[in-house]
Short mmCIF file of C-alpha atoms and ligand atoms in Angstrom, two decimals:
data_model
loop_
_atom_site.label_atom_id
_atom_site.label_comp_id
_atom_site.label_asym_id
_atom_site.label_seq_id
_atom_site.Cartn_x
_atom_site.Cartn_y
_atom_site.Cartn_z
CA UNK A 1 -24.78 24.72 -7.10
CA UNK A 2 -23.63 21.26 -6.16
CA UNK A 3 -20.89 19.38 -7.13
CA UNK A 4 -22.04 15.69 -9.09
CA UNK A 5 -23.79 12.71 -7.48
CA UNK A 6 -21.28 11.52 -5.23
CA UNK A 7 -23.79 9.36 -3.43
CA UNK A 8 -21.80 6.06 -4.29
CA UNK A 9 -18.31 7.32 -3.65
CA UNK A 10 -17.50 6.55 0.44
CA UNK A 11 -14.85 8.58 2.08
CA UNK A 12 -12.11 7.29 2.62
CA UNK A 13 -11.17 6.27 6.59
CA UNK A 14 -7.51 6.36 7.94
CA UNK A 15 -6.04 4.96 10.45
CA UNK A 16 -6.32 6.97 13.83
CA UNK A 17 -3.22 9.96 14.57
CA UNK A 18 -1.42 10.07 16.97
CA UNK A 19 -1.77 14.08 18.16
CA UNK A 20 -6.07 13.96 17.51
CA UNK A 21 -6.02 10.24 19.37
CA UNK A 22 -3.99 12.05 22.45
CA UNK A 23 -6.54 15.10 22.19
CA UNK A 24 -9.38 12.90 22.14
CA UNK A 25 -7.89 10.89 25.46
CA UNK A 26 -6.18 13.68 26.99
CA UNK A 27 -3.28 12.07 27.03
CA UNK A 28 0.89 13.35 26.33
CA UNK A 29 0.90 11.99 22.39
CA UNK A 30 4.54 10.88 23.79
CA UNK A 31 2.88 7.93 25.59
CA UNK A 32 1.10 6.72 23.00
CA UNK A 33 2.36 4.12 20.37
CA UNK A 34 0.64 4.20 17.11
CA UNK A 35 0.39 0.95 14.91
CA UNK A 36 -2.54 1.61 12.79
CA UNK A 37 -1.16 2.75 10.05
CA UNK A 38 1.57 0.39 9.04
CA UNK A 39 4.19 3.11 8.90
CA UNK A 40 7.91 3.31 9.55
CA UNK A 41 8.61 3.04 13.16
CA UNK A 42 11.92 4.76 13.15
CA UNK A 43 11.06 7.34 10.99
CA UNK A 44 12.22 8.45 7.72
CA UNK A 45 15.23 7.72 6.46
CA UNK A 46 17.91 10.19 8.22
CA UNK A 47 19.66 10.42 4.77
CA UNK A 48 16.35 11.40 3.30
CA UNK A 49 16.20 14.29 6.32
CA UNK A 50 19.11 15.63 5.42
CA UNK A 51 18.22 15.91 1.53
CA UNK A 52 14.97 17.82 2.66
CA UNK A 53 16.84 20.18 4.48
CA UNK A 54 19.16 20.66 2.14
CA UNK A 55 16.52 21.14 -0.97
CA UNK A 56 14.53 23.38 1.20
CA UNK A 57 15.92 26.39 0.01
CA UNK A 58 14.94 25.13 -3.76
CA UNK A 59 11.65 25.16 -2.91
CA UNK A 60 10.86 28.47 -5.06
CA UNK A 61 11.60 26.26 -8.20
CA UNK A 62 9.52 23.63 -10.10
CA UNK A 63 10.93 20.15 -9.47
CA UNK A 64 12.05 19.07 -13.40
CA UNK A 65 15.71 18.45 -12.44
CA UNK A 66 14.49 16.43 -9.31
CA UNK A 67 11.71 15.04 -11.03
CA UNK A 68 14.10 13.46 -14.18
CA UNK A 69 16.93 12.33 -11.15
CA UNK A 70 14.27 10.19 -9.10
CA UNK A 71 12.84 8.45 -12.56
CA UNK A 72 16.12 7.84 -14.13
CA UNK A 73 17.41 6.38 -10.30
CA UNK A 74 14.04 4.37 -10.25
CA UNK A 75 15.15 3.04 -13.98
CA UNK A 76 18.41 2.24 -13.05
CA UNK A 77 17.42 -0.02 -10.16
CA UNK A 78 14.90 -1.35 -12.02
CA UNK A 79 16.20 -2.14 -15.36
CA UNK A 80 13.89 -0.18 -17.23
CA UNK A 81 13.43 2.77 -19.42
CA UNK A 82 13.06 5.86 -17.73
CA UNK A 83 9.52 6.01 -19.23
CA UNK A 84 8.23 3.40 -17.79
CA UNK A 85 9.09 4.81 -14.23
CA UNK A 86 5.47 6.99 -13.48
CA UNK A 87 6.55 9.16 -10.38
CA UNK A 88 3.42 10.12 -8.42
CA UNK A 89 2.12 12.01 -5.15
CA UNK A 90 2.07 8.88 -3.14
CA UNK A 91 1.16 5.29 -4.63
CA UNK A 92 -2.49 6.62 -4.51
CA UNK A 93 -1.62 9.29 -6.81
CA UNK A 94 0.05 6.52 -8.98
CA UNK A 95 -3.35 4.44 -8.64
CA UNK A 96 -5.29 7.44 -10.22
CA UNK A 97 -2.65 8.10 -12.81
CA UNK A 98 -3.03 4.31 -14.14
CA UNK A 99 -7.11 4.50 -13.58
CA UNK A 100 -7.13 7.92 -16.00
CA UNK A 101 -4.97 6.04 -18.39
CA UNK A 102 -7.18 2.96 -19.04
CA UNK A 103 -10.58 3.74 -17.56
CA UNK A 104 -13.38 5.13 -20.55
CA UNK A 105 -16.26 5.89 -18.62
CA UNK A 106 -18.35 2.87 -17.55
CA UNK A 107 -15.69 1.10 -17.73
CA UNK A 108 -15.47 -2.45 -14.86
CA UNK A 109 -12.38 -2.92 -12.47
CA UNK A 110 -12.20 -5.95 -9.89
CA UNK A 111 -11.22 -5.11 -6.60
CA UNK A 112 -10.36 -7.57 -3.57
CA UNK A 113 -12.73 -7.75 -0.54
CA UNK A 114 -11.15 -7.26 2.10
CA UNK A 115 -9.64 -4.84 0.56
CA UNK A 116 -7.59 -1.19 0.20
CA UNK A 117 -10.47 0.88 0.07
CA UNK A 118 -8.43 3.48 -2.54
CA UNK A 119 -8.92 1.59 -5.38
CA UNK A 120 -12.72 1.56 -5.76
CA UNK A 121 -12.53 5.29 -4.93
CA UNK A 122 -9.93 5.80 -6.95
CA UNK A 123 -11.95 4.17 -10.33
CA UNK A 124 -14.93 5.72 -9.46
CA UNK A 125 -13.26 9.04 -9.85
CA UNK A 126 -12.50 8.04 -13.56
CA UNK A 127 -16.47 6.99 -14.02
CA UNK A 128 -15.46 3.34 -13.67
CA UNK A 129 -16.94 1.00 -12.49
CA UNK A 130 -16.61 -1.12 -9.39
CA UNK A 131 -17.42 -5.51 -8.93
CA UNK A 132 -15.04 -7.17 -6.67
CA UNK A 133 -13.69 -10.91 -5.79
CA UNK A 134 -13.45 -12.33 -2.45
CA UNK A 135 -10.85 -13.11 -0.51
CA UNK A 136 -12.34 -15.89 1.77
CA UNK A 137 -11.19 -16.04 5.44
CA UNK A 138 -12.42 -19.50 5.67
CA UNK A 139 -9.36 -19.60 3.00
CA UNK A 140 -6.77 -17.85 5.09
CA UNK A 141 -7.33 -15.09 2.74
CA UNK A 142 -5.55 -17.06 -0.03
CA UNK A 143 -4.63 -15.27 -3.39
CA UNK A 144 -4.86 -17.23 -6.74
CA UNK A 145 -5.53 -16.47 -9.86
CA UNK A 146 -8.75 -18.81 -9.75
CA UNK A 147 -10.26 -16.57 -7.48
CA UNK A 148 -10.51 -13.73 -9.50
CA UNK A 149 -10.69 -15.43 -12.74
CA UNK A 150 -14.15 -17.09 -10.79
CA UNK A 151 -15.39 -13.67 -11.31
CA UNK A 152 -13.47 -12.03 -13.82
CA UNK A 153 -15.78 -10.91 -17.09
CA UNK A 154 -13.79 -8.48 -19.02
CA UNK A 155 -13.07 -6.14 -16.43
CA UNK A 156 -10.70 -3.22 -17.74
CA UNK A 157 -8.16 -3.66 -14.60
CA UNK A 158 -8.16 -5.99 -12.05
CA UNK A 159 -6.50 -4.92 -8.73
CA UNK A 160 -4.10 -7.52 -7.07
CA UNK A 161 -2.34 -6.25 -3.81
CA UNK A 162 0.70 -8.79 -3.05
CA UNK A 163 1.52 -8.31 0.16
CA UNK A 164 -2.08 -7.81 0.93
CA UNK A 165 -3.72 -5.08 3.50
CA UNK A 166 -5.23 -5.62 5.60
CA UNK A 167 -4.56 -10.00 5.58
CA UNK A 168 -1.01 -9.92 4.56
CA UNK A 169 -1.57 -12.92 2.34
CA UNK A 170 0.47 -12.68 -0.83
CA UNK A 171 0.02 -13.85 -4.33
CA UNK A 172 2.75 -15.95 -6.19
CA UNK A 173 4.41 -14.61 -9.55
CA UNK A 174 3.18 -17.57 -10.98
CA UNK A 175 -0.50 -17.16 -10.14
CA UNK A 176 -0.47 -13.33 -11.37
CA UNK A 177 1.12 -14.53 -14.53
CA UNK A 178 -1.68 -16.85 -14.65
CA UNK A 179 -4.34 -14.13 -14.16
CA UNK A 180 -2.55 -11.73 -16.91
CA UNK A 181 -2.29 -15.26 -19.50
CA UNK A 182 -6.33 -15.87 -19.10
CA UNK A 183 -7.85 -12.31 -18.86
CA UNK A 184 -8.21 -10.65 -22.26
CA UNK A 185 -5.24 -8.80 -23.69
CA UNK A 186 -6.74 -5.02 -22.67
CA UNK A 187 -7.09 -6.46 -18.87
CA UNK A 188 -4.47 -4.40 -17.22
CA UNK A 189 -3.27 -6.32 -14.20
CA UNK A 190 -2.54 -3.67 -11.49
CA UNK A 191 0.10 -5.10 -9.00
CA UNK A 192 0.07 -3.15 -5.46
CA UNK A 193 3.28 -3.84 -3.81
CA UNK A 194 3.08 -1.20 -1.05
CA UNK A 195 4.56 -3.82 0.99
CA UNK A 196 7.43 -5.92 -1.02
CA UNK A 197 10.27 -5.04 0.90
CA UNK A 198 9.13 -6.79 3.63
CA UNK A 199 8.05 -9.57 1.71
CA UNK A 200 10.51 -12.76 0.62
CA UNK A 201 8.46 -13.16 -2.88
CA UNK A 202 9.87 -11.82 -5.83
CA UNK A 203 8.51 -8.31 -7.93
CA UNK A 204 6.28 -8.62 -10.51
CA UNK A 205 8.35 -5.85 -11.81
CA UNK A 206 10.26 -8.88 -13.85
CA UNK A 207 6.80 -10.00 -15.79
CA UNK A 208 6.92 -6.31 -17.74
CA UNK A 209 9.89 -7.50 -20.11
CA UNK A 210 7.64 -10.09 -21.70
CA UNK A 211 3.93 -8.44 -21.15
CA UNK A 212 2.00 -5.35 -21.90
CA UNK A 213 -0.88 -6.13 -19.38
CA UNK A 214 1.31 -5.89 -16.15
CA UNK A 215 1.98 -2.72 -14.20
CA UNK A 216 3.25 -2.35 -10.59
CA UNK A 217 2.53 0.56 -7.51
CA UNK A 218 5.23 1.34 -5.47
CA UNK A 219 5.39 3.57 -2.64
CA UNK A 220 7.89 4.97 -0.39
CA UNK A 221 5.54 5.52 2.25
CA UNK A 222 6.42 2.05 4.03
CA UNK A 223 9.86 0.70 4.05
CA UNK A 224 11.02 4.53 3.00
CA UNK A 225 9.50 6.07 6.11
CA UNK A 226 8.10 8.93 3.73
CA UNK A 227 4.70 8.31 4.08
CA UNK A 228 4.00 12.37 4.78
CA UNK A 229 5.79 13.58 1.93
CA UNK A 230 3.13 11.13 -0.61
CA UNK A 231 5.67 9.96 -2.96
CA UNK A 232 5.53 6.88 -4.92
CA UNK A 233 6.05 5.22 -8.19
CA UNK A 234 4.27 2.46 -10.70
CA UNK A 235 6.64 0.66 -13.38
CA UNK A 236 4.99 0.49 -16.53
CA UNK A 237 5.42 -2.09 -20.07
CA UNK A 238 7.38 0.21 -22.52
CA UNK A 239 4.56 -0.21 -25.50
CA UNK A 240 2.25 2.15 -23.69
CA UNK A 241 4.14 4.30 -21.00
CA UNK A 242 4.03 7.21 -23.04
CA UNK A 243 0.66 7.78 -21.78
CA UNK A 244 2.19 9.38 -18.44
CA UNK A 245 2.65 12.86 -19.67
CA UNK A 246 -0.78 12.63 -20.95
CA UNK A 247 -2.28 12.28 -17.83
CA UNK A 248 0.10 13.40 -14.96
CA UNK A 249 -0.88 16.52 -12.96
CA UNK A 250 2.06 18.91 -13.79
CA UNK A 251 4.90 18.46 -10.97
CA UNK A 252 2.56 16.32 -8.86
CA UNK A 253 5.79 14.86 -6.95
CA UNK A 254 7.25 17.95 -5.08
CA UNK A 255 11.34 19.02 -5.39
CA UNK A 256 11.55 18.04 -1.94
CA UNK A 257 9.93 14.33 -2.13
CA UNK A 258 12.15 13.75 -5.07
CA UNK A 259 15.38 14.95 -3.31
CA UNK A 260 13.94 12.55 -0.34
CA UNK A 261 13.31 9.99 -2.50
CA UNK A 262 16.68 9.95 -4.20
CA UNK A 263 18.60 9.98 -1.01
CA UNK A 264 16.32 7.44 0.65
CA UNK A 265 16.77 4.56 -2.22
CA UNK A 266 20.70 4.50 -0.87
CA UNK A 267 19.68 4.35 3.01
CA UNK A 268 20.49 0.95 2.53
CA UNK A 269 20.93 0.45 6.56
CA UNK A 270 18.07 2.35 7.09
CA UNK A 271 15.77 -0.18 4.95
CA UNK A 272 17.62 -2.95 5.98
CA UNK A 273 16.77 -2.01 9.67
CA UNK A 274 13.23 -1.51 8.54
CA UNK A 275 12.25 -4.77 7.36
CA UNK A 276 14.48 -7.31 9.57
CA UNK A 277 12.86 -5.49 12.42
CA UNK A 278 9.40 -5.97 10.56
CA UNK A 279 9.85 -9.67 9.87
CA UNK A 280 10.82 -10.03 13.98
CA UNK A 281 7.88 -7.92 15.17
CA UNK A 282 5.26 -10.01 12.62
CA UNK A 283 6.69 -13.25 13.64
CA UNK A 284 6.68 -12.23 17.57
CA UNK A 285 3.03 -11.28 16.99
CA UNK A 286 2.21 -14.34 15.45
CA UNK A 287 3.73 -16.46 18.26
CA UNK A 288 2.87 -14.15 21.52
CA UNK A 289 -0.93 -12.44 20.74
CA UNK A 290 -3.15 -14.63 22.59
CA UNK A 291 -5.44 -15.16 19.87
CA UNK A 292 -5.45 -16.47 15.79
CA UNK A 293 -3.69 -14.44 13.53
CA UNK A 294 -2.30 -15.18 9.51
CA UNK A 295 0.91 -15.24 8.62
CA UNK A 296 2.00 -11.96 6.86
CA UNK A 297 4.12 -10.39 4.17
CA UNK A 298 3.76 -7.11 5.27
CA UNK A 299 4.98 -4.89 7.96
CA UNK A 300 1.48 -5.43 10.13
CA UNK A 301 -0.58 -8.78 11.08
CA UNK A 302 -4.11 -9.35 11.34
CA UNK A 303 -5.65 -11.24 14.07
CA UNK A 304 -9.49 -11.94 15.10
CA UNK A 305 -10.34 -10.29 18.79
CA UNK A 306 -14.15 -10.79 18.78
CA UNK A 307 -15.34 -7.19 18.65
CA UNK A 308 -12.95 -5.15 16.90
CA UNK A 309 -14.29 -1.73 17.53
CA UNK A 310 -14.42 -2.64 21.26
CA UNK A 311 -11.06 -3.99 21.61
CA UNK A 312 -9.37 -1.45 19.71
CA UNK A 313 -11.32 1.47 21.45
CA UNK A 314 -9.87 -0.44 24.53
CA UNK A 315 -6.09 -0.67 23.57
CA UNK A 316 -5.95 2.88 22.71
CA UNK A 317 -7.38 4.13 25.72
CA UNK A 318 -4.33 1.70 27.32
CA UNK A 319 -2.15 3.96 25.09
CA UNK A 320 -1.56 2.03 22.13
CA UNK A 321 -3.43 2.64 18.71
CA UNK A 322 -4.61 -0.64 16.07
CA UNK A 323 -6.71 -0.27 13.28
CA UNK A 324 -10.41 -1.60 14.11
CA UNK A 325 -10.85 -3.47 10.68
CA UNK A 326 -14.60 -3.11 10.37
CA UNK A 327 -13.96 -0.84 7.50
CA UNK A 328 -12.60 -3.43 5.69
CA UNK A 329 -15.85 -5.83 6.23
CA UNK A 330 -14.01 -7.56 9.08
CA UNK A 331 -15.48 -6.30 12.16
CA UNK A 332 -14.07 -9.26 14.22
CA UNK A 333 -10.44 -8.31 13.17
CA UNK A 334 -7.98 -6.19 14.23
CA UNK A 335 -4.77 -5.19 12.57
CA UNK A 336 -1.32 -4.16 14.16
CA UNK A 337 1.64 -2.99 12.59
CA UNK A 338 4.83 -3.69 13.71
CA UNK A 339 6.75 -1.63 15.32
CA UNK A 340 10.34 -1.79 17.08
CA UNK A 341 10.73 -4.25 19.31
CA UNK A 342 9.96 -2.19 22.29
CA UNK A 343 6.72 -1.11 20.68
CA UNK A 344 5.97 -4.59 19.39
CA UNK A 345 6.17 -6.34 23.33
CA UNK A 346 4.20 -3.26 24.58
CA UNK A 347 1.63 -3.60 22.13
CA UNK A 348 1.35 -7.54 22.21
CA UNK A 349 1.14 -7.56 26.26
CA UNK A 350 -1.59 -4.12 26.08
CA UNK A 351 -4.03 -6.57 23.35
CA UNK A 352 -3.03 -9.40 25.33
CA UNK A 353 -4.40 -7.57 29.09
CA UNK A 354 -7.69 -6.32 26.80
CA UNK A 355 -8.49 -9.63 24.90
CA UNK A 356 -8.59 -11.42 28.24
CA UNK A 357 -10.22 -9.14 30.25
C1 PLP B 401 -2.22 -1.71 -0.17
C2 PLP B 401 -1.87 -0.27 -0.22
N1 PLP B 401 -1.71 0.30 -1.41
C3 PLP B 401 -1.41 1.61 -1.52
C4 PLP B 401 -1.26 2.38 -0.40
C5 PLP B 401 -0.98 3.84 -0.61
O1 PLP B 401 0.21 4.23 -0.11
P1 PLP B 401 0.75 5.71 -0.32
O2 PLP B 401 -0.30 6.49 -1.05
O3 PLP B 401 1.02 6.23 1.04
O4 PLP B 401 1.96 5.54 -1.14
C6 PLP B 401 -1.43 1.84 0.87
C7 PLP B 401 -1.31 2.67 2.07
O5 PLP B 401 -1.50 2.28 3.17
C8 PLP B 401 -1.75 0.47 0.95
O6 PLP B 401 -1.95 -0.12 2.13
#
């Protein structure tokens, strides 16, 4: 017995934790600062700790009632038909949802390189599959619709992350309009914006009025602070977001992520918090590492150290953990999330001490 050839399909790698990192190190995990995974560096929402607690004891329950709250809050702040509003267990569950709605098998999806290494994963599950476009660094990573169109041949979705991880280079409305216009009309265009709070660009949330071709993944794992509940969301164009109950795993978003997620969207000084501190910390990065980085739209910056594994390896064993972004095909990068100030400076001086040593 063996389960099918899953020779092509590469686990996937997260960023180091915190607890394994201070096993590994011997160290007291309270020293250690972790920005490797671009999460929420004060924590969840405190309103959203409360609803937890609070929805704990409904636990015993499936989560319909929470379930139909979240999407119809989602709808509400987004102007759109509770339909359209496809809850899922994190935006990778939302990434599968949309790949088993529009992928037949052997069916081609564009990815970005460098890129999030979910969504080739995520259409190979579905039997897709897999060509991607490049994001040159000689380019600062720039995003345009001629880039993928360059390579673009009929693919069933094409994958556009704006903010993008790990570069934080964004792509304008106006360029992803363009790529929806010239790809054919059954090219979904699959918007990942994991990362728009922090950015100053609008959603492409606003191009589903007019199209059918346009979707968008949301997450509250980021600005949210709920990355380890897995909740997120995609908005959907009306004509075809029916398909959600056909291919939703029953209850996949659990009674207390809703109740989290409900309470969360009102922590409006909690987000607020999140992302000035963000847009501090990426700037103060920018200015202070001692070494190139790109500007970002995201709650982390990239920047080129030489040996990434090295220098990464280095800084944690100085107590504070980056991602090493060889998985990503950049082996010369790393890249740091920002964290509260007081993280931010420590982090910044630590990489500074290890680049020039
Ligand atoms: C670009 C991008 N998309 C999607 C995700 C998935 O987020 P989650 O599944 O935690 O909602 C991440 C997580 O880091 C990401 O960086």
């Amino acid at each position: 017995m063996e389960p099918r050839d899953l020779s092509n399909h590469t686990p996937y790698r997260a960023g180091g934790g915190i607890e394994e990192v201070a096993r590994e190190l011997g160290l007291d995990p309270d020293a250690l600062i972790k920005l490797s995974s671009n999460e929420n560096p004060f924590g969840p929402s405190p309103l959203a700790v409360t609803a937890i607690r609070e929805a704990a004891t409904a636990s015993s329950v499936y989560p319909k009632a929470g379930h139909a709250d979240l999407t119809a809050a989602l709808a509400d702040r987004f102007d759109v038909d509770p339909a359209q509003v496809w809850l899922g267990p994190g935006g990778d569950g939302v990434l599968d949802y949309l790949a088993r709605a529009m992928l037949d098998p052997g069916d081609r999806v564009l990815v970005p390189e460098p890129g999030f290494a979910y969504y080739p994963m995520s259409a190979r599950y579905h039997h897709g599959e897999v060509d991607h476009y490049t994001l040159s660094k000689a380019e600062a990573f720039e995003q345009s619709a001629e880039t993928l169109l360059d390579v673009y041949d009929g693919h069933r979705i094409v994958y556009v992350t704006t903010p993008h991880n790990p570069t934080g280079s964004e792509m304008s409305l106006e360029e992803i309009e363009t790529l929806a216009a010239d790809t054919d009309d059954d090219t979904l265009v699959l918007v990942d914006e994991a990362y728009i709070e922090f950015s100053d660009r609008p959603s492409a949330r606003r191009l589903l009025d007019e199209r059918d071709d346009v979707a968008v993944m949301r997450t509250f794992s980021k600005a949210y602070g709920l990355a380890g509940l897995r909740l997120g969301y995609g908005l959907v164009p009306a004509p075809w977001a029916d398909a959600y109950e056909r291919v939703t795993t029953p209850f996949s978003v659990s009674t207390l992520a809703c109740h989290a997620g409900l309470a969360a969207l009102d922590d409006h000084d909690h987000v607020e918090r999140t992302v000035e501190t963000a847009r501090w910390a990426r700037e103060y990065i920018h200015e202070e590492l001692a070494t190139h980085t790109w500007h970002s739209g995201g709650n982390f910056v990239l920047a080129e150290v030489g040996d990434a594994e090295a220098v990464a390896a280095a800084t944690q064993r100085a107590g504070v953990i980056i991602r090493d972004c060889s998985s990503f095909g950049l082996p010369e990068c790393v890249r740091v999330s920002c964290g509260t100030r007081e993280m931010t400076e420590t982090a910044v001086e630590t990489l500074n001490e290890v680049i020039g040593t």
